[in-house]
XYZ file of C-alpha atoms in Angstrom:
663
model
C -4.818 -8.579 5.279
C -1.551 -10.467 5.465
C -2.173 -13.285 3.012
C -0.068 -11.383 0.470
C 3.031 -11.216 2.639
C 5.985 -11.979 0.422
C 7.244 -15.523 0.927
C 9.917 -16.138 -1.677
C 11.140 -19.620 -1.136
C 9.703 -22.165 -3.527
C 8.999 -19.410 -6.051
C 12.582 -18.336 -6.637
C 13.155 -20.494 -9.715
C 9.848 -19.469 -11.228
C 10.703 -15.817 -10.789
C 14.141 -16.345 -12.278
C 12.615 -17.987 -15.325
C 10.069 -15.190 -15.573
C 12.706 -12.499 -15.282
C 14.885 -14.078 -17.958
C 12.001 -14.854 -20.282
C 13.263 -18.407 -20.626
C 11.768 -21.876 -20.556
C 13.065 -24.218 -17.892
C 13.878 -27.697 -19.090
C 16.063 -30.636 -18.175
C 17.067 -33.948 -19.701
C 19.298 -36.772 -18.529
C 20.413 -38.995 -21.442
C 21.817 -41.642 -19.098
C 18.527 -42.206 -17.329
C 16.485 -41.480 -20.465
C 13.492 -40.595 -18.346
C 10.599 -38.296 -19.209
C 10.675 -35.300 -16.867
C 7.096 -34.665 -15.740
C 7.994 -31.515 -13.768
C 9.093 -29.635 -16.892
C 7.516 -26.179 -17.309
C 7.307 -23.734 -20.165
C 5.625 -20.360 -20.541
C 2.217 -22.039 -20.748
C 2.488 -22.427 -16.981
C 2.096 -18.662 -16.627
C -1.252 -18.825 -18.385
C -2.665 -20.987 -15.589
C -4.174 -19.702 -12.357
C -1.181 -20.885 -10.341
C 1.351 -19.553 -12.805
C -0.118 -16.084 -13.223
C -0.504 -15.722 -9.457
C 3.160 -16.660 -8.970
C 4.116 -13.863 -11.364
C 1.905 -11.410 -9.495
C 3.545 -12.338 -6.192
C 6.873 -11.655 -7.858
C 5.564 -8.260 -8.937
C 4.572 -7.297 -5.404
C 7.983 -8.358 -4.168
C 10.038 -6.698 -6.906
C 8.217 -3.374 -7.133
C 7.076 -2.739 -3.571
C 9.360 -4.658 -1.192
C 12.787 -4.635 -2.854
C 13.262 -0.820 -2.832
C 12.987 -0.843 0.976
C 15.590 -3.590 1.409
C 18.432 -1.080 1.098
C 19.007 2.651 0.762
C 17.496 3.239 -2.686
C 14.293 4.842 -1.410
C 16.180 7.052 1.015
C 18.704 8.303 -1.540
C 16.271 8.847 -4.382
C 13.391 10.320 -2.389
C 14.731 12.001 0.766
C 18.356 12.929 0.156
C 19.138 16.281 -1.394
C 15.938 18.022 -0.294
C 14.945 20.745 2.149
C 13.740 18.234 4.775
C 16.947 16.320 5.527
C 20.707 16.785 5.609
C 23.507 14.265 6.127
C 23.129 12.851 9.603
C 26.639 11.699 10.441
C 27.385 8.911 7.979
C 28.013 10.138 4.444
C 28.082 6.752 2.711
C 25.484 8.221 0.364
C 26.369 11.860 0.841
C 26.765 12.383 -2.907
C 22.982 11.994 -3.281
C 22.482 14.856 -0.866
C 25.291 17.221 -1.800
C 25.037 17.329 -5.632
C 28.802 17.610 -5.994
C 30.592 16.994 -9.313
C 30.696 13.329 -8.264
C 26.922 13.099 -8.762
C 27.049 11.755 -12.303
C 25.875 8.869 -14.464
C 28.409 6.704 -12.662
C 28.810 7.193 -8.895
C 32.085 6.165 -7.288
C 31.352 4.090 -4.216
C 32.624 5.289 -0.847
C 31.854 1.862 0.595
C 29.522 -1.070 0.046
C 26.558 1.014 1.226
C 26.860 3.599 -1.551
C 23.914 3.421 -3.970
C 24.867 3.472 -7.641
C 23.014 5.529 -10.240
C 21.884 2.397 -12.057
C 20.406 0.677 -9.006
C 16.858 2.038 -9.172
C 16.961 2.053 -13.005
C 17.825 -1.653 -13.187
C 15.418 -2.669 -10.430
C 12.561 -0.730 -11.987
C 13.077 -2.140 -15.460
C 13.140 -5.642 -14.009
C 9.781 -4.787 -12.457
C 8.511 -3.587 -15.841
C 9.576 -6.889 -17.375
C 7.533 -8.781 -14.781
C 4.579 -6.423 -15.348
C 4.720 -7.041 -19.109
C 4.707 -10.785 -18.473
C 1.686 -10.504 -16.195
C -0.209 -8.482 -18.809
C 0.716 -10.874 -21.612
C 0.003 -14.117 -19.805
C -3.109 -12.892 -18.025
C -4.483 -11.798 -21.393
C -3.658 -15.188 -22.898
C -4.662 -17.118 -19.788
C -6.770 -20.215 -20.111
C -8.201 -19.530 -16.672
C -11.904 -20.046 -16.133
C -11.752 -17.808 -13.069
C -12.620 -14.298 -14.175
C -11.645 -12.952 -10.760
C -8.125 -14.375 -10.938
C -7.556 -13.407 -14.569
C -9.068 -9.928 -14.323
C -7.373 -9.132 -11.019
C -3.974 -10.275 -12.289
C -4.381 -8.190 -15.426
C -5.300 -5.125 -13.349
C -2.294 -5.705 -11.104
C -0.041 -6.045 -14.144
C -1.204 -2.716 -15.576
C -0.766 -1.099 -12.168
C 2.773 -2.448 -11.756
C 3.806 -1.138 -15.168
C 2.295 2.308 -14.637
C 3.741 2.513 -11.125
C 7.214 1.677 -12.437
C 7.105 4.125 -15.327
C 5.797 6.879 -13.060
C 8.856 6.361 -10.904
C 11.183 6.406 -13.907
C 9.737 9.495 -15.610
C 9.755 11.484 -12.382
C 13.353 10.521 -11.690
C 14.882 10.533 -15.182
C 12.426 12.230 -17.558
C 12.011 10.456 -20.895
C 13.130 6.814 -20.785
C 12.936 3.818 -23.134
C 9.419 2.412 -23.406
C 9.177 -1.342 -23.190
C 5.672 -2.840 -23.334
C 6.310 -6.332 -24.672
C 7.935 -9.388 -23.117
C 11.653 -9.786 -23.742
C 12.723 -13.238 -24.947
C 16.110 -12.373 -26.460
C 18.956 -10.010 -25.653
C 18.050 -6.477 -26.743
C 20.444 -3.551 -27.008
C 18.683 -1.139 -29.392
C 16.866 1.498 -27.356
C 15.822 5.110 -27.717
C 14.296 7.404 -25.142
C 10.561 8.088 -25.423
C 9.422 11.602 -24.568
C 7.935 12.336 -21.136
C 4.612 12.946 -22.886
C 4.667 9.450 -24.386
C 5.591 7.960 -21.015
C 2.744 9.762 -19.255
C 0.292 8.660 -21.944
C 1.162 5.050 -21.164
C 1.054 5.627 -17.399
C -2.397 7.191 -17.524
C -3.716 4.475 -19.842
C -2.321 1.686 -17.631
C -3.594 3.124 -14.351
C -6.989 3.606 -16.020
C -6.984 -0.037 -17.064
C -6.106 -1.067 -13.509
C -8.868 1.161 -12.131
C -11.437 -0.459 -14.438
C -10.326 -4.022 -13.747
C -9.678 -4.104 -9.986
C -12.048 -4.576 -7.079
C -11.889 -2.734 -3.769
C -10.948 -5.584 -1.468
C -7.726 -6.484 0.303
C -6.242 -3.053 1.025
C -3.587 -2.178 1.957
C -1.866 -5.490 1.176
C -3.409 -5.798 -2.282
C -3.685 -3.306 -5.111
C -7.300 -2.126 -5.234
C -9.442 0.157 -7.361
C -8.789 2.899 -4.812
C -5.032 2.354 -5.076
C -5.322 2.691 -8.847
C -7.433 5.854 -8.401
C -4.932 7.384 -5.971
C -1.980 6.731 -8.270
C -3.884 7.777 -11.386
C -4.645 11.085 -9.623
C -0.975 11.341 -8.679
C 0.107 10.703 -12.276
C -2.353 13.247 -13.683
C -1.178 15.857 -11.180
C 2.421 15.071 -12.086
C 1.679 15.457 -15.794
C 0.090 18.827 -14.978
C 3.087 19.959 -12.889
C 5.617 22.654 -13.733
C 8.356 20.332 -14.974
C 6.074 19.425 -17.911
C 4.778 22.908 -18.701
C 6.526 23.006 -22.089
C 4.083 20.417 -23.464
C 1.152 19.750 -21.061
C -1.164 22.663 -21.917
C -3.597 20.542 -23.931
C -4.222 18.077 -21.088
C -3.644 20.210 -18.009
C -7.120 21.375 -17.067
C -8.783 18.031 -17.769
C -6.056 16.254 -15.800
C -6.579 18.508 -12.794
C -10.355 18.146 -12.839
C -10.068 14.374 -13.058
C -7.516 14.426 -10.232
C -10.040 16.051 -7.891
C -12.795 13.614 -8.899
C -10.589 10.597 -8.272
C -9.352 11.956 -4.939
C -12.887 12.600 -3.720
C -13.742 8.997 -4.555
C -10.777 7.600 -2.615
C -11.265 9.933 0.353
C -14.867 8.795 0.708
C -13.699 5.250 1.484
C -10.486 5.863 3.440
C -11.138 7.839 6.602
C -8.164 9.460 8.305
C -7.029 7.840 11.536
C -8.382 9.885 14.446
C -4.899 10.350 15.915
C -1.784 10.890 13.805
C 0.228 8.745 16.211
C -1.928 5.708 15.377
C -0.099 5.476 12.056
C 3.242 4.934 13.786
C 2.150 2.862 16.800
C 3.752 -0.363 15.614
C 3.679 -2.948 18.404
C 4.435 -6.197 16.540
C 4.486 -7.599 13.016
C 0.932 -7.411 11.631
C -0.143 -5.002 14.381
C -3.282 -2.899 14.109
C -1.539 0.177 12.721
C -0.751 -1.770 9.544
C -4.422 -2.125 8.564
C -5.904 1.273 9.385
C -8.633 2.474 6.982
C -6.420 5.442 6.059
C -3.939 3.093 4.390
C -4.512 2.580 0.678
C -1.449 0.513 -0.240
C 1.563 -0.806 1.666
C 4.718 -2.748 0.908
C 4.265 -5.956 2.875
C 6.850 -7.543 5.153
C 6.645 -10.438 7.570
C 8.514 -12.059 10.432
C 8.168 -15.475 8.756
C 11.711 -16.936 8.671
C 11.140 -18.176 5.121
C 10.528 -14.722 3.709
C 13.117 -13.080 1.472
C 11.810 -9.505 1.691
C 13.101 -7.553 4.701
C 12.694 -3.887 5.568
C 15.864 -1.827 6.099
C 14.277 1.599 6.715
C 14.406 1.491 10.518
C 18.141 2.199 10.504
C 18.582 5.090 8.064
C 16.972 7.915 10.084
C 18.159 6.681 13.498
C 20.495 9.035 15.354
C 23.441 7.762 17.361
C 22.612 7.376 21.031
C 24.696 4.383 22.077
C 27.915 6.385 22.460
C 26.469 8.838 25.014
C 26.917 8.570 28.817
C 25.167 5.593 30.425
C 23.701 4.475 27.110
C 24.213 1.357 25.023
C 22.683 0.042 21.830
C 19.330 -1.654 22.254
C 16.391 -2.934 20.224
C 14.228 0.132 20.739
C 16.835 2.706 19.713
C 17.551 0.813 16.496
C 20.935 0.215 14.943
C 21.796 3.869 14.250
C 23.079 4.215 10.697
C 22.566 7.962 11.062
C 22.249 8.603 7.319
C 19.833 11.545 7.388
C 19.084 14.188 10.016
C 16.175 16.637 9.948
C 17.123 20.028 8.562
C 16.304 23.287 10.280
C 13.527 23.735 7.741
C 11.884 20.671 9.261
C 12.202 21.987 12.816
C 10.830 25.392 11.826
C 8.053 24.189 9.515
C 5.679 23.206 12.333
C 3.493 25.189 14.701
C 5.290 23.693 17.679
C 2.530 24.543 20.150
C -0.558 23.449 18.222
C 0.594 20.919 15.613
C 1.115 17.441 17.049
C 2.880 15.942 14.038
C 6.475 16.818 14.865
C 6.025 15.465 18.397
C 4.514 12.247 17.030
C 7.074 11.758 14.234
C 10.406 12.343 15.987
C 11.855 10.703 19.079
C 13.009 13.471 21.417
C 13.667 11.482 24.620
C 15.587 8.316 25.507
C 15.705 6.485 28.821
C 19.028 5.533 30.359
C 19.623 1.865 29.672
C 23.164 1.420 30.963
C 23.256 3.273 34.290
C 25.051 1.455 37.105
C 25.763 4.061 39.785
C 23.824 5.085 42.868
C 22.529 8.404 41.487
C 21.269 7.445 38.030
C 19.280 4.273 37.475
C 17.962 2.547 34.395
C 14.774 4.292 33.332
C 15.911 7.821 34.164
C 15.707 10.334 31.356
C 19.085 10.072 29.649
C 18.849 12.032 26.393
C 16.571 14.936 25.514
C 16.259 17.004 22.352
C 14.678 20.412 22.787
C 13.009 21.487 19.539
C 12.070 25.049 20.331
C 10.936 28.123 18.435
C 13.415 29.904 16.165
C 13.108 33.058 18.298
C 13.578 31.294 21.637
C 16.799 32.457 23.346
C 16.083 30.737 26.651
C 18.984 28.361 26.149
C 22.487 29.786 25.922
C 24.002 26.945 23.917
C 23.349 23.783 21.951
C 24.650 21.102 24.312
C 24.209 20.528 28.036
C 25.775 17.761 30.120
C 24.286 17.272 33.592
C 23.499 20.977 33.773
C 21.931 21.881 37.168
C 19.612 24.296 35.387
C 17.977 21.515 33.351
C 16.234 19.108 35.688
C 13.938 16.150 35.269
C 11.381 15.025 37.820
C 10.576 11.334 37.978
C 7.955 9.672 40.155
C 8.103 5.954 40.895
C 7.020 3.458 43.545
C 9.457 2.148 46.149
C 8.378 -0.248 48.918
C 4.778 0.484 48.014
C 5.185 4.245 48.392
C 5.397 6.932 45.667
C 8.819 8.532 45.456
C 9.670 11.670 43.491
C 13.224 12.503 42.530
C 14.619 15.458 40.638
C 17.765 14.841 38.660
C 19.845 16.462 35.995
C 19.748 14.979 32.487
C 23.049 13.525 31.254
C 22.682 14.678 27.627
C 20.541 17.553 26.353
C 20.643 19.100 22.877
C 18.822 22.302 21.920
C 17.813 23.241 18.375
C 17.669 27.033 18.836
C 19.884 28.859 21.296
C 21.331 32.275 21.982
C 24.719 31.244 20.596
C 23.219 30.144 17.245
C 24.965 26.786 17.544
C 23.400 24.141 15.291
C 22.597 20.519 16.082
C 24.473 19.615 12.901
C 27.781 20.555 14.509
C 28.227 17.151 16.151
C 25.744 15.985 14.753
C 23.036 15.039 17.238
C 19.399 15.058 16.260
C 15.999 13.592 17.096
C 15.367 10.498 15.005
C 12.503 10.302 12.557
C 10.762 7.300 14.085
C 8.029 6.518 11.519
C 9.919 3.411 10.380
C 11.216 2.163 13.750
C 10.908 -1.564 14.342
C 11.927 -3.161 17.628
C 10.423 -6.535 16.731
C 13.731 -7.469 15.095
C 15.674 -10.549 16.122
C 18.683 -8.754 17.586
C 20.070 -5.319 18.405
C 22.378 -5.337 15.369
C 19.863 -6.963 13.051
C 19.086 -4.774 10.021
C 16.252 -6.950 8.728
C 12.921 -5.487 9.784
C 9.383 -6.831 9.619
C 7.329 -3.648 9.559
C 5.206 -2.782 6.508
C 5.986 0.422 4.601
C 3.157 2.769 3.671
C 3.070 3.523 -0.051
C -0.174 5.488 -0.149
C -2.562 6.839 2.480
C -5.554 9.120 2.201
C -3.916 12.091 3.941
C -1.794 12.391 0.813
C -4.912 11.991 -1.324
C -6.367 15.087 0.371
C -3.195 17.027 -0.439
C -3.142 15.833 -4.053
C -6.682 17.219 -4.432
C -5.655 20.467 -2.728
C -2.754 20.956 -5.130
C -5.028 20.306 -8.111
C -7.416 22.966 -6.786
C -4.537 25.457 -6.454
C -3.442 24.810 -10.031
C -7.022 25.104 -11.297
C -7.427 28.430 -9.500
C -4.306 29.710 -11.237
C -5.947 28.788 -14.547
C -9.060 30.779 -13.628
C -11.176 27.796 -12.659
C -12.367 28.112 -9.075
C -10.758 29.835 -6.110
C -7.632 29.268 -4.037
C -9.962 28.931 -1.071
C -11.231 25.685 -2.643
C -7.936 24.069 -1.666
C -8.351 24.970 2.007
C -11.172 22.464 2.522
C -8.785 19.611 1.739
C -5.785 21.069 3.556
C -7.798 21.876 6.676
C -9.068 18.285 6.889
C -5.477 17.135 7.274
C -4.575 19.986 9.625
C -7.612 19.273 11.802
C -6.397 15.733 12.437
C -2.945 17.159 13.255
C -4.158 19.552 15.942
C -4.132 18.594 19.613
C -7.555 17.467 20.829
C -9.355 18.293 24.058
C -8.054 16.120 26.877
C -5.005 14.965 24.940
C -1.742 14.517 26.796
C 0.621 16.508 24.596
C 3.690 14.805 26.023
C 2.462 11.292 25.141
C 4.575 9.515 22.563
C 4.643 6.155 20.761
C 6.707 4.615 17.995
C 7.815 1.199 16.767
C 10.150 0.887 19.732
C 7.134 -0.515 21.559
C 7.458 -3.674 19.471
C 10.395 -4.849 21.599
C 7.910 -6.913 23.590
C 7.325 -9.093 20.521
C 11.002 -9.782 19.911
C 12.726 -12.910 21.153
C 15.795 -10.734 21.804
C 13.975 -8.384 24.153
C 15.600 -7.310 27.420
C 13.036 -4.817 28.816
C 15.243 -3.111 31.400
C 17.943 -2.481 28.827
C 15.696 -0.587 26.390
C 15.790 3.181 25.952
C 12.258 3.600 24.603
C 10.361 6.321 26.447
C 6.646 7.037 26.052
C 6.934 10.788 26.341
C 8.348 13.612 24.255
C 9.941 16.970 25.020
C 6.886 19.048 24.088
C 6.644 21.015 27.337
C 10.383 21.460 27.772
C 10.562 22.793 24.209
C 7.535 25.081 24.173
C 7.779 26.413 27.767
C 3.993 26.401 28.102
C 2.139 25.260 31.199
C 0.723 21.752 31.141
C -2.583 21.826 29.300
C -5.038 19.480 27.634
C -7.009 22.158 25.783
C -8.056 21.649 22.170
C -6.260 23.589 19.456
C -7.117 24.578 15.888
C -4.867 24.687 12.843
C -7.591 25.760 10.413
C -6.562 28.318 7.772
C -9.359 30.585 6.554
C -7.540 33.372 4.716
C -4.999 32.753 1.979
C -3.590 36.233 2.567
C -2.776 35.431 6.197
C -1.112 32.039 6.217
C 0.376 30.554 9.420
C 3.469 32.258 10.822
C 5.754 29.357 9.947
C 4.535 29.416 6.334
C 4.876 33.169 5.985
C 8.448 32.796 7.226
C 9.272 30.263 4.493
C 7.473 32.332 1.860
C 9.523 35.391 2.807
C 12.785 33.462 2.738
C 12.036 32.037 -0.710
C 10.869 35.409 -2.014
C 7.349 34.476 -3.135
C 4.631 37.086 -3.598
C 1.958 35.895 -6.062
C -1.107 34.069 -4.746
C -0.133 30.969 -6.720
C 3.434 30.824 -5.425
C 2.282 31.503 -1.874
C -0.348 28.769 -1.999
C 2.008 26.258 -3.605
C 4.584 27.041 -0.929
C 1.921 26.486 1.737
C 0.897 23.224 0.064
C 4.472 21.933 -0.143
C 5.036 22.892 3.494
C 1.891 20.992 4.430
C 3.022 17.948 2.468
C 6.268 18.094 4.427
C 4.516 18.365 7.783
C 2.204 15.466 7.014
C 4.453 13.178 4.945
C 7.937 13.940 6.260
C 10.287 11.038 5.621
C 7.663 8.960 3.783
C 9.603 8.906 0.494
C 7.850 11.624 -1.519
C 9.876 14.798 -1.068
C 12.467 14.810 -3.852
C 9.877 14.069 -6.505
C 7.517 16.710 -5.079
C 10.214 19.373 -5.355
C 11.456 18.164 -8.733
C 8.079 18.081 -10.478
C 7.101 21.519 -9.108
C 10.542 22.929 -10.018
C 11.045 24.190 -6.459
C 13.987 21.901 -5.681
C 16.799 24.348 -6.406
C 15.383 27.278 -4.450
C 14.468 25.183 -1.411
C 17.751 23.280 -1.302
C 19.677 26.537 -1.596
C 17.715 27.932 1.333
C 17.687 24.947 3.694
C 20.349 22.333 2.853
C 23.756 23.860 3.681
C 26.039 21.196 2.189
C 24.101 21.149 -1.081
C 23.193 24.814 -1.451
C 26.287 25.849 -3.435
C 26.093 22.857 -5.791
C 22.437 22.319 -6.701
C 21.466 23.385 -10.233
C 18.503 23.128 -12.573
C 20.021 19.989 -14.101
C 19.401 18.240 -10.781
C 15.652 18.317 -11.413
C 16.371 15.015 -13.164
C 18.847 12.241 -12.488
C 21.541 11.363 -15.021
C 20.844 8.380 -17.270
C 23.059 5.586 -15.863
C 26.359 5.053 -17.642
C 25.959 1.284 -17.449
C 22.895 1.599 -19.684
C 24.516 3.995 -22.136
C 27.567 1.750 -22.463
C 25.430 -1.252 -23.484
C 23.095 0.473 -25.955
C 23.758 0.037 -29.652
C 22.561 1.785 -32.812
C 22.392 -0.443 -35.868
C 24.319 -3.073 -33.949
C 27.190 -0.701 -33.194
C 27.929 0.657 -29.683
C 27.062 4.313 -29.273
C 29.790 6.853 -29.866
C 30.627 9.326 -27.093
C 28.612 11.959 -28.942
C 25.600 9.656 -29.234
C 25.812 8.810 -25.541
C 25.916 12.499 -24.682
C 22.884 13.114 -26.887
C 20.961 10.432 -24.996
C 22.067 11.822 -21.613
C 20.064 14.388 -19.631
C 21.353 17.968 -20.071
C 24.211 19.028 -17.829
C 25.636 15.602 -17.067
């Protein structure tokens, strides 16, 4: 459903008034005319007015974070999954150096400040409070409009506070509409914040219908996020105070997840999620999707998606290559870590091969030997124990050949050529891809429907919630319940295996087949097909060295004492031995395999208090710097500098007391 695409054009003034809590008025003494277009806050109690506020809420809370690098820095940087990819404009968010403080010094205009997500989220909370207030006071005779708006308002507020508490811990609670300048604030406790979050999501769940997903907030979206909030409240970071609510929270989490799962079937093929062929294409309305941030190619729309550039590796500076629509504009911010390469069963698990682009076609060949369409770049993602390759990088090596079959003058022709650029993850020389760096791009956000090769404005929707995560939320709740003596660790396997079953290769499946949003070049007015590097195959067979097969595989886990090889390897490296720690490690690995790069990871590691150990093990540039204090972000200095106590600015000691420990 695309009727909720964000079109901010005629609404801008209304949103500005809403955000400022002001009444718009105008008077011209010279003309002495009565202005019939004047509006005050009563407008927001009408059907049209409350719906304009709701549209502003969707824009502010869902779309805006994807318009820059906020989601990347706050959710993916500084984890075990990704390292700096080549451009360190936001390297401080990954490396946890002494520069990672309440005020971040900008390297350039791309550097994200500490206050950016804080300010944006509180602006969203202000809009949510307005929606709740004016929907409650609304004179509307349409129960559907009034009730839906109220449910959306409660959802927006809970969603925003969940983000804040997971990033910063206790924060100021603001539940009324601001009409004057306010500077007196204190931090509520995390427990108080979670109480509000749970109450608000519950209100949304009770008020909302189940229509319009994933463009609209539904009852299932409220259930998914309520389950997520309850699980978060029951997580390790809150163990000093959550004992009285923990078991009930976990039981309710499972109940809610079962409800959502029953109505949101997983896509049959993992690649269907990423097969973006044009704005509003079929992959944006799959039943698996619960909620998405909506974008559109409408030229009047303000909201644009920036995420297609941040995971894209440089390719346009390699031999016979140039920048094109399908390769994206490569900002090269984040590269997959070696944890990510080694976390998959490379032979049986399809998800790595369907999430990362490992081959590019030549798009700038002009000689007689190479032609456009030949394989130009290949990344070999092989097993950690594979010593077949002597080194990391190969240029036109006669030992690495590519066979291509095409039609010439009506006859099939087969040629065997070397590949201009090949990079190997594991090799006998122990050379890393991060040396240059060159890496396969995470392609889940790729968008070749853009209006030009250097255009950073994208039109693709961003998935906020899908039922594969719902399965894993339930699985984690089951693991935590088992640790409390309620149920068995095996109870979690039912949920985990459902996700792993979808991930396994199916009978008859071509394991080298590959799709991503590069296919959307055909919908772009800037498309030049012969100059695109998009290739519909991956390096599965070159990487695994197995004979071509279309046999079915199984990833089912039946024994918690014999977890998959890749998981046992991580468990050993992190030094876990108890059943709980082993199962949580398995669960977090599975979340990474399924949700890699989907803007969950930092909060997953923070709330489970596994961030420090995993970053030390798998993120080389951050390993020496990460500390327990980094489980939370510092409270922004811009906020502390404006807060007063009794009308007087805070003293340095008072600011330090309001700051998170260690900053």
